Coordinates of C-alpha atoms in Angstrom, one line a residue:
M1 CA 0.0 0.0 0.0
S2 CA 1.1 3.6 -0.5
W3 CA 0.4 6.3 1.9
T4 CA 0.5 10.1 2.1
T5 CA 0.5 12.7 4.9
K6 CA -1.9 14.9 2.9
P7 CA -5.6 14.1 3.3
A8 CA -6.5 16.0 0.1
I9 CA -4.2 13.8 -1.9
A10 CA -5.7 10.6 -0.3
R11 CA -9.1 11.9 -1.2
D12 CA -8.2 12.6 -4.8
F13 CA -6.9 9.0 -5.2
A14 CA -10.0 7.6 -3.5
L15 CA -12.4 9.5 -5.6
N16 CA -10.7 10.0 -9.0
R17 CA -7.9 7.5 -9.5
Q18 CA -9.6 4.1 -9.1
P19 CA -9.5 1.3 -11.7
D20 CA -12.4 0.6 -14.0
G21 CA -15.4 -0.7 -12.1
V22 CA -14.4 0.8 -8.8
H23 CA -16.5 3.9 -8.2
H24 CA -15.4 4.9 -4.7
G25 CA -12.1 4.2 -2.9
Q26 CA -11.6 4.5 0.8
V27 CA -9.2 6.7 2.8
W28 CA -7.4 4.9 5.6
V29 CA -5.3 6.4 8.5
G30 CA -2.5 4.5 10.1
M31 CA 0.3 5.0 12.6
F32 CA 3.6 3.3 11.6
A33 CA 6.9 2.8 13.2
S34 CA 9.9 4.1 11.3
A35 CA 11.0 0.5 10.8
Q36 CA 7.9 -0.1 8.7
L37 CA 8.9 2.6 6.2
L38 CA 10.1 0.8 3.1
A39 CA 10.5 3.8 0.7
Y40 CA 9.6 7.4 0.1
L41 CA 8.8 8.4 -3.4
G42 CA 9.3 12.2 -3.6
D43 CA 7.9 12.7 -7.0
E44 CA 4.6 11.1 -6.0
R45 CA 4.7 12.3 -2.4
E46 CA 3.9 8.9 -1.1
Y47 CA 5.3 6.5 1.4
L48 CA 5.5 2.7 0.9
V49 CA 5.1 0.9 4.3
A50 CA 4.9 -2.6 5.6
A51 CA 1.4 -2.2 7.2
A52 CA 1.1 -5.7 8.7
G53 CA 0.3 -5.3 12.4
A54 CA -0.3 -1.6 12.2
D55 CA -3.3 0.1 13.7
V56 CA -5.1 1.2 10.5
V57 CA -8.7 2.6 10.5
S58 CA -11.2 3.9 7.9
W59 CA -11.3 7.7 7.9
S60 CA -13.5 10.6 6.9
P61 CA -13.0 14.3 7.6
G62 CA -16.2 14.6 9.7
N63 CA -16.4 18.3 9.2
G64 CA -16.2 18.2 5.4
R65 CA -12.7 19.7 5.3
W66 CA -9.9 18.1 3.5
R67 CA -6.5 19.8 3.7

């Protein structure tokens, strides 16, 4: 999985960058130890992490604000 620290980027991927037949993606939030970081891709502003065993939950902005 790839991750970002920017909710607006996550939302864009969830809403606009899904494969054919997938209409709505989901935004997830997780806390990861530094040892779980596999790579940072600066051009995409994304982190690749080993998420097994991490506390990951479904997320929504609640107040309608995405930053």
